[in-house]
Amino acid sequence: MVALNGEEDYRERHLSQDNAFCSGRMWVNPNAQQRQLYDLPSLPGEPVSLTVGYRTLLAAAASPALLHFTFTQLCQAATAVMDYLTLCESYAVWLLDEVPPLATVGPATQQRFINVIDVLYEKQIRLLLVTRCDLETLVEGVELEDIQRTRSRLQQLPRAV
């Protein structure tokens, strides 16, 4: 990998309306009023069961318009790339909620998060990401090599004000 330290970020040059992943958004610690303003669902009490292959995953909510997971449900559970690929066939918009600084979770959980972002990016799934911290803090302290690619991809998401 070659670092380009120029002033222009060439990744942004090719962003368009056709790029579903980049049409998503990232929120940092939205309060209840901001969640309502941006039409972000609150976390319901009872999770929804989704059958993916021979496995059952728990999600915060699932409708034809939106698949909503918390970070714990998706990345701290025993999930795999094949699960994400299968879910991409049915859901074009994903909301990943309550994402903590990745340094606070183990390497296996970090890798699952990286894998989720890779799959959503490659499959051009619109991502709505709600984090507990800014992007730099999110990836700080993660020693997995793929984290810089993930950071770059997440940097393409517009930030909600």
PDB file of C-alpha atoms in Angstrom:
ATOM      1  CA  MET A   1       0.000   0.000   0.000  1.00  0.00           C
ATOM      2  CA  VAL A   2       1.310   3.424  -0.935  1.00  0.00           C
ATOM      3  CA  ALA A   3       0.385   6.467   1.106  1.00  0.00           C
ATOM      4  CA  LEU A   4      -0.584   9.556  -0.870  1.00  0.00           C
ATOM      5  CA  ASN A   5      -0.165  12.616   1.277  1.00  0.00           C
ATOM      6  CA  GLY A   6      -1.536  15.203  -1.131  1.00  0.00           C
ATOM      7  CA  GLU A   7      -4.267  17.686  -0.390  1.00  0.00           C
ATOM      8  CA  GLU A   8      -6.967  15.991  -2.495  1.00  0.00           C
ATOM      9  CA  ASP A   9      -8.719  12.870  -1.203  1.00  0.00           C
ATOM     10  CA  TYR A  10      -9.278  10.913  -4.410  1.00  0.00           C
ATOM     11  CA  ARG A  11     -11.781   8.566  -2.745  1.00  0.00           C
ATOM     12  CA  GLU A  12     -14.222  11.461  -2.557  1.00  0.00           C
ATOM     13  CA  ARG A  13     -13.797  12.333  -6.236  1.00  0.00           C
ATOM     14  CA  HIS A  14     -15.804   9.294  -7.352  1.00  0.00           C
ATOM     15  CA  LEU A  15     -18.597   9.422  -4.795  1.00  0.00           C
ATOM     16  CA  SER A  16     -21.988   9.684  -6.409  1.00  0.00           C
ATOM     17  CA  GLN A  17     -25.660   9.192  -5.761  1.00  0.00           C
ATOM     18  CA  ASP A  18     -25.281   5.676  -7.180  1.00  0.00           C
ATOM     19  CA  ASN A  19     -22.925   4.665  -4.370  1.00  0.00           C
ATOM     20  CA  ALA A  20     -25.372   3.236  -1.813  1.00  0.00           C
ATOM     21  CA  PHE A  21     -22.805   2.649   0.951  1.00  0.00           C
ATOM     22  CA  CYS A  22     -21.674   6.268   0.798  1.00  0.00           C
ATOM     23  CA  SER A  23     -25.269   7.501   0.796  1.00  0.00           C
ATOM     24  CA  GLY A  24     -25.502   6.284   4.384  1.00  0.00           C
ATOM     25  CA  ARG A  25     -24.687   8.391   7.403  1.00  0.00           C
ATOM     26  CA  MET A  26     -22.752   8.324  10.673  1.00  0.00           C
ATOM     27  CA  TRP A  27     -23.963   9.710  13.989  1.00  0.00           C
ATOM     28  CA  VAL A  28     -21.885  10.111  17.142  1.00  0.00           C
ATOM     29  CA  ASN A  29     -23.875   9.691  20.363  1.00  0.00           C
ATOM     30  CA  PRO A  30     -27.186  11.084  19.127  1.00  0.00           C
ATOM     31  CA  ASN A  31     -29.561  12.033  21.914  1.00  0.00           C
ATOM     32  CA  ALA A  32     -33.265  11.125  21.849  1.00  0.00           C
ATOM     33  CA  GLN A  33     -34.203  14.388  20.118  1.00  0.00           C
ATOM     34  CA  GLN A  34     -31.568  13.872  17.393  1.00  0.00           C
ATOM     35  CA  ARG A  35     -32.670  10.262  16.899  1.00  0.00           C
ATOM     36  CA  GLN A  36     -36.215  11.502  16.362  1.00  0.00           C
ATOM     37  CA  LEU A  37     -35.075  14.316  14.042  1.00  0.00           C
ATOM     38  CA  TYR A  38     -33.162  11.865  11.823  1.00  0.00           C
ATOM     39  CA  ASP A  39     -35.868   9.199  12.088  1.00  0.00           C
ATOM     40  CA  LEU A  40     -33.504   6.770  13.818  1.00  0.00           C
ATOM     41  CA  PRO A  41     -35.448   4.067  15.629  1.00  0.00           C
ATOM     42  CA  SER A  42     -34.957   3.701  19.339  1.00  0.00           C
ATOM     43  CA  LEU A  43     -33.809   0.352  20.605  1.00  0.00           C
ATOM     44  CA  PRO A  44     -36.839  -1.845  21.263  1.00  0.00           C
ATOM     45  CA  GLY A  45     -36.974  -4.089  24.288  1.00  0.00           C
ATOM     46  CA  GLU A  46     -37.477  -7.407  22.518  1.00  0.00           C
ATOM     47  CA  PRO A  47     -35.040  -8.464  19.793  1.00  0.00           C
ATOM     48  CA  VAL A  48     -36.219 -10.033  16.549  1.00  0.00           C
ATOM     49  CA  SER A  49     -34.998 -13.510  15.535  1.00  0.00           C
ATOM     50  CA  LEU A  50     -33.634 -13.896  12.007  1.00  0.00           C
ATOM     51  CA  THR A  51     -32.887 -17.286  10.503  1.00  0.00           C
ATOM     52  CA  VAL A  52     -29.731 -17.141   8.406  1.00  0.00           C
ATOM     53  CA  GLY A  53     -28.853 -20.544   6.996  1.00  0.00           C
ATOM     54  CA  TYR A  54     -28.832 -22.885   9.975  1.00  0.00           C
ATOM     55  CA  ARG A  55     -28.200 -20.086  12.440  1.00  0.00           C
ATOM     56  CA  THR A  56     -30.519 -17.738  14.317  1.00  0.00           C
ATOM     57  CA  LEU A  57     -29.356 -14.160  14.779  1.00  0.00           C
ATOM     58  CA  LEU A  58     -30.952 -11.573  17.029  1.00  0.00           C
ATOM     59  CA  ALA A  59     -31.575  -8.098  15.614  1.00  0.00           C
ATOM     60  CA  ALA A  60     -33.017  -4.964  17.175  1.00  0.00           C
ATOM     61  CA  ALA A  61     -35.557  -4.789  14.332  1.00  0.00           C
ATOM     62  CA  ALA A  62     -36.100  -6.019  10.793  1.00  0.00           C
ATOM     63  CA  SER A  63     -38.484  -4.687   8.164  1.00  0.00           C
ATOM     64  CA  PRO A  64     -38.361  -4.583   4.373  1.00  0.00           C
ATOM     65  CA  ALA A  65     -37.008  -1.022   4.660  1.00  0.00           C
ATOM     66  CA  LEU A  66     -34.354  -1.513   7.363  1.00  0.00           C
ATOM     67  CA  LEU A  67     -32.279  -4.115   9.191  1.00  0.00           C
ATOM     68  CA  HIS A  68     -31.300  -2.812  12.636  1.00  0.00           C
ATOM     69  CA  PHE A  69     -28.584  -4.438  14.744  1.00  0.00           C
ATOM     70  CA  THR A  70     -26.776  -3.286  17.827  1.00  0.00           C
ATOM     71  CA  PHE A  71     -23.013  -3.764  17.764  1.00  0.00           C
ATOM     72  CA  THR A  72     -23.364  -6.413  20.477  1.00  0.00           C
ATOM     73  CA  GLN A  73     -25.965  -8.371  18.500  1.00  0.00           C
ATOM     74  CA  LEU A  74     -23.968  -8.415  15.277  1.00  0.00           C
ATOM     75  CA  CYS A  75     -20.298  -8.253  16.196  1.00  0.00           C
ATOM     76  CA  GLN A  76     -20.077  -9.818  19.632  1.00  0.00           C
ATOM     77  CA  ALA A  77     -22.220 -12.785  18.625  1.00  0.00           C
ATOM     78  CA  ALA A  78     -20.898 -15.780  16.691  1.00  0.00           C
ATOM     79  CA  THR A  79     -21.539 -14.379  13.215  1.00  0.00           C
ATOM     80  CA  ALA A  80     -19.658 -14.914   9.970  1.00  0.00           C
ATOM     81  CA  VAL A  81     -19.139 -13.262   6.594  1.00  0.00           C
ATOM     82  CA  MET A  82     -21.596 -15.711   5.024  1.00  0.00           C
ATOM     83  CA  ASP A  83     -24.307 -14.446   7.391  1.00  0.00           C
ATOM     84  CA  TYR A  84     -23.727 -10.849   6.282  1.00  0.00           C
ATOM     85  CA  LEU A  85     -23.716 -11.833   2.610  1.00  0.00           C
ATOM     86  CA  THR A  86     -27.008 -13.700   3.024  1.00  0.00           C
ATOM     87  CA  LEU A  87     -28.643 -10.783   4.845  1.00  0.00           C
ATOM     88  CA  CYS A  88     -27.498  -8.390   2.095  1.00  0.00           C
ATOM     89  CA  GLU A  89     -29.738 -10.295  -0.315  1.00  0.00           C
ATOM     90  CA  SER A  90     -32.818  -9.223   1.655  1.00  0.00           C
ATOM     91  CA  TYR A  91     -31.913  -5.867   3.198  1.00  0.00           C
ATOM     92  CA  ALA A  92     -30.582  -2.842   1.297  1.00  0.00           C
ATOM     93  CA  VAL A  93     -30.336  -0.548   4.343  1.00  0.00           C
ATOM     94  CA  TRP A  94     -28.604  -1.516   7.587  1.00  0.00           C
ATOM     95  CA  LEU A  95     -28.507   0.396  10.867  1.00  0.00           C
ATOM     96  CA  LEU A  96     -25.628  -0.605  13.127  1.00  0.00           C
ATOM     97  CA  ASP A  97     -26.207   0.960  16.526  1.00  0.00           C
ATOM     98  CA  GLU A  98     -24.242   1.502  19.755  1.00  0.00           C
ATOM     99  CA  VAL A  99     -20.783   0.946  18.247  1.00  0.00           C
ATOM    100  CA  PRO A 100     -18.179   1.442  20.996  1.00  0.00           C
ATOM    101  CA  PRO A 101     -14.501   2.334  20.613  1.00  0.00           C
ATOM    102  CA  LEU A 102     -13.100  -0.843  19.063  1.00  0.00           C
ATOM    103  CA  ALA A 103     -10.155  -0.899  21.475  1.00  0.00           C
ATOM    104  CA  THR A 104     -12.660  -1.814  24.214  1.00  0.00           C
ATOM    105  CA  VAL A 105     -13.549  -5.148  22.581  1.00  0.00           C
ATOM    106  CA  GLY A 106     -11.465  -8.201  21.706  1.00  0.00           C
ATOM    107  CA  PRO A 107      -9.742  -8.910  18.383  1.00  0.00           C
ATOM    108  CA  ALA A 108     -12.401 -11.417  17.237  1.00  0.00           C
ATOM    109  CA  THR A 109     -15.127  -8.798  17.710  1.00  0.00           C
ATOM    110  CA  GLN A 110     -12.984  -6.173  15.980  1.00  0.00           C
ATOM    111  CA  GLN A 111     -12.508  -8.540  13.033  1.00  0.00           C
ATOM    112  CA  ARG A 112     -16.256  -9.160  12.776  1.00  0.00           C
ATOM    113  CA  PHE A 113     -16.834  -5.401  12.624  1.00  0.00           C
ATOM    114  CA  ILE A 114     -14.198  -5.078   9.891  1.00  0.00           C
ATOM    115  CA  ASN A 115     -15.848  -7.951   8.001  1.00  0.00           C
ATOM    116  CA  VAL A 116     -19.302  -6.357   8.272  1.00  0.00           C
ATOM    117  CA  ILE A 117     -18.012  -3.066   6.876  1.00  0.00           C
ATOM    118  CA  ASP A 118     -16.184  -4.876   4.056  1.00  0.00           C
ATOM    119  CA  VAL A 119     -19.303  -6.817   3.038  1.00  0.00           C
ATOM    120  CA  LEU A 120     -21.612  -3.794   3.202  1.00  0.00           C
ATOM    121  CA  TYR A 121     -19.138  -1.708   1.208  1.00  0.00           C
ATOM    122  CA  GLU A 122     -18.562  -4.340  -1.467  1.00  0.00           C
ATOM    123  CA  LYS A 123     -22.280  -5.143  -1.773  1.00  0.00           C
ATOM    124  CA  GLN A 124     -23.159  -1.425  -1.827  1.00  0.00           C
ATOM    125  CA  ILE A 125     -25.524  -1.616   1.120  1.00  0.00           C
ATOM    126  CA  ARG A 126     -26.558   1.708   2.635  1.00  0.00           C
ATOM    127  CA  LEU A 127     -25.094   1.916   6.153  1.00  0.00           C
ATOM    128  CA  LEU A 128     -26.499   4.025   8.958  1.00  0.00           C
ATOM    129  CA  LEU A 129     -23.888   3.923  11.712  1.00  0.00           C
ATOM    130  CA  VAL A 130     -24.444   5.118  15.270  1.00  0.00           C
ATOM    131  CA  THR A 131     -21.254   5.229  17.323  1.00  0.00           C
ATOM    132  CA  ARG A 132     -20.381   6.169  20.862  1.00  0.00           C
ATOM    133  CA  CYS A 133     -17.308   8.106  19.692  1.00  0.00           C
ATOM    134  CA  ASP A 134     -15.797   9.881  16.701  1.00  0.00           C
ATOM    135  CA  LEU A 135     -14.140   7.910  13.906  1.00  0.00           C
ATOM    136  CA  GLU A 136     -10.570   8.420  15.137  1.00  0.00           C
ATOM    137  CA  THR A 137     -11.450   7.174  18.623  1.00  0.00           C
ATOM    138  CA  LEU A 138     -13.446   4.319  17.101  1.00  0.00           C
ATOM    139  CA  VAL A 139     -10.387   2.809  15.383  1.00  0.00           C
ATOM    140  CA  GLU A 140      -7.666   4.011  17.768  1.00  0.00           C
ATOM    141  CA  GLY A 141      -5.673   1.234  19.395  1.00  0.00           C
ATOM    142  CA  VAL A 142      -6.835  -1.509  17.008  1.00  0.00           C
ATOM    143  CA  GLU A 143      -3.836  -3.523  15.873  1.00  0.00           C
ATOM    144  CA  LEU A 144      -5.494  -5.511  13.076  1.00  0.00           C
ATOM    145  CA  GLU A 145      -4.026  -4.630   9.679  1.00  0.00           C
ATOM    146  CA  ASP A 146      -7.410  -4.221   7.993  1.00  0.00           C
ATOM    147  CA  ILE A 147      -8.514  -1.409  10.304  1.00  0.00           C
ATOM    148  CA  GLN A 148      -7.081   1.310   8.046  1.00  0.00           C
ATOM    149  CA  ARG A 149      -9.199   0.100   5.130  1.00  0.00           C
ATOM    150  CA  THR A 150     -12.235   0.111   7.427  1.00  0.00           C
ATOM    151  CA  ARG A 151     -11.384   3.616   8.627  1.00  0.00           C
ATOM    152  CA  SER A 152     -11.104   4.781   5.021  1.00  0.00           C
ATOM    153  CA  ARG A 153     -14.479   3.295   4.138  1.00  0.00           C
ATOM    154  CA  LEU A 154     -16.210   4.755   7.181  1.00  0.00           C
ATOM    155  CA  GLN A 155     -14.665   8.132   6.432  1.00  0.00           C
ATOM    156  CA  GLN A 156     -16.757   8.177   3.252  1.00  0.00           C
ATOM    157  CA  LEU A 157     -19.991   8.237   5.286  1.00  0.00           C
ATOM    158  CA  PRO A 158     -21.404  11.753   5.712  1.00  0.00           C
ATOM    159  CA  ARG A 159     -21.579  12.881   9.342  1.00  0.00           C
ATOM    160  CA  ALA A 160     -24.888  14.018  10.772  1.00  0.00           C
ATOM    161  CA  VAL A 161     -24.708  17.408  12.429  1.00  0.00           C
TER     162      VAL A 161
END
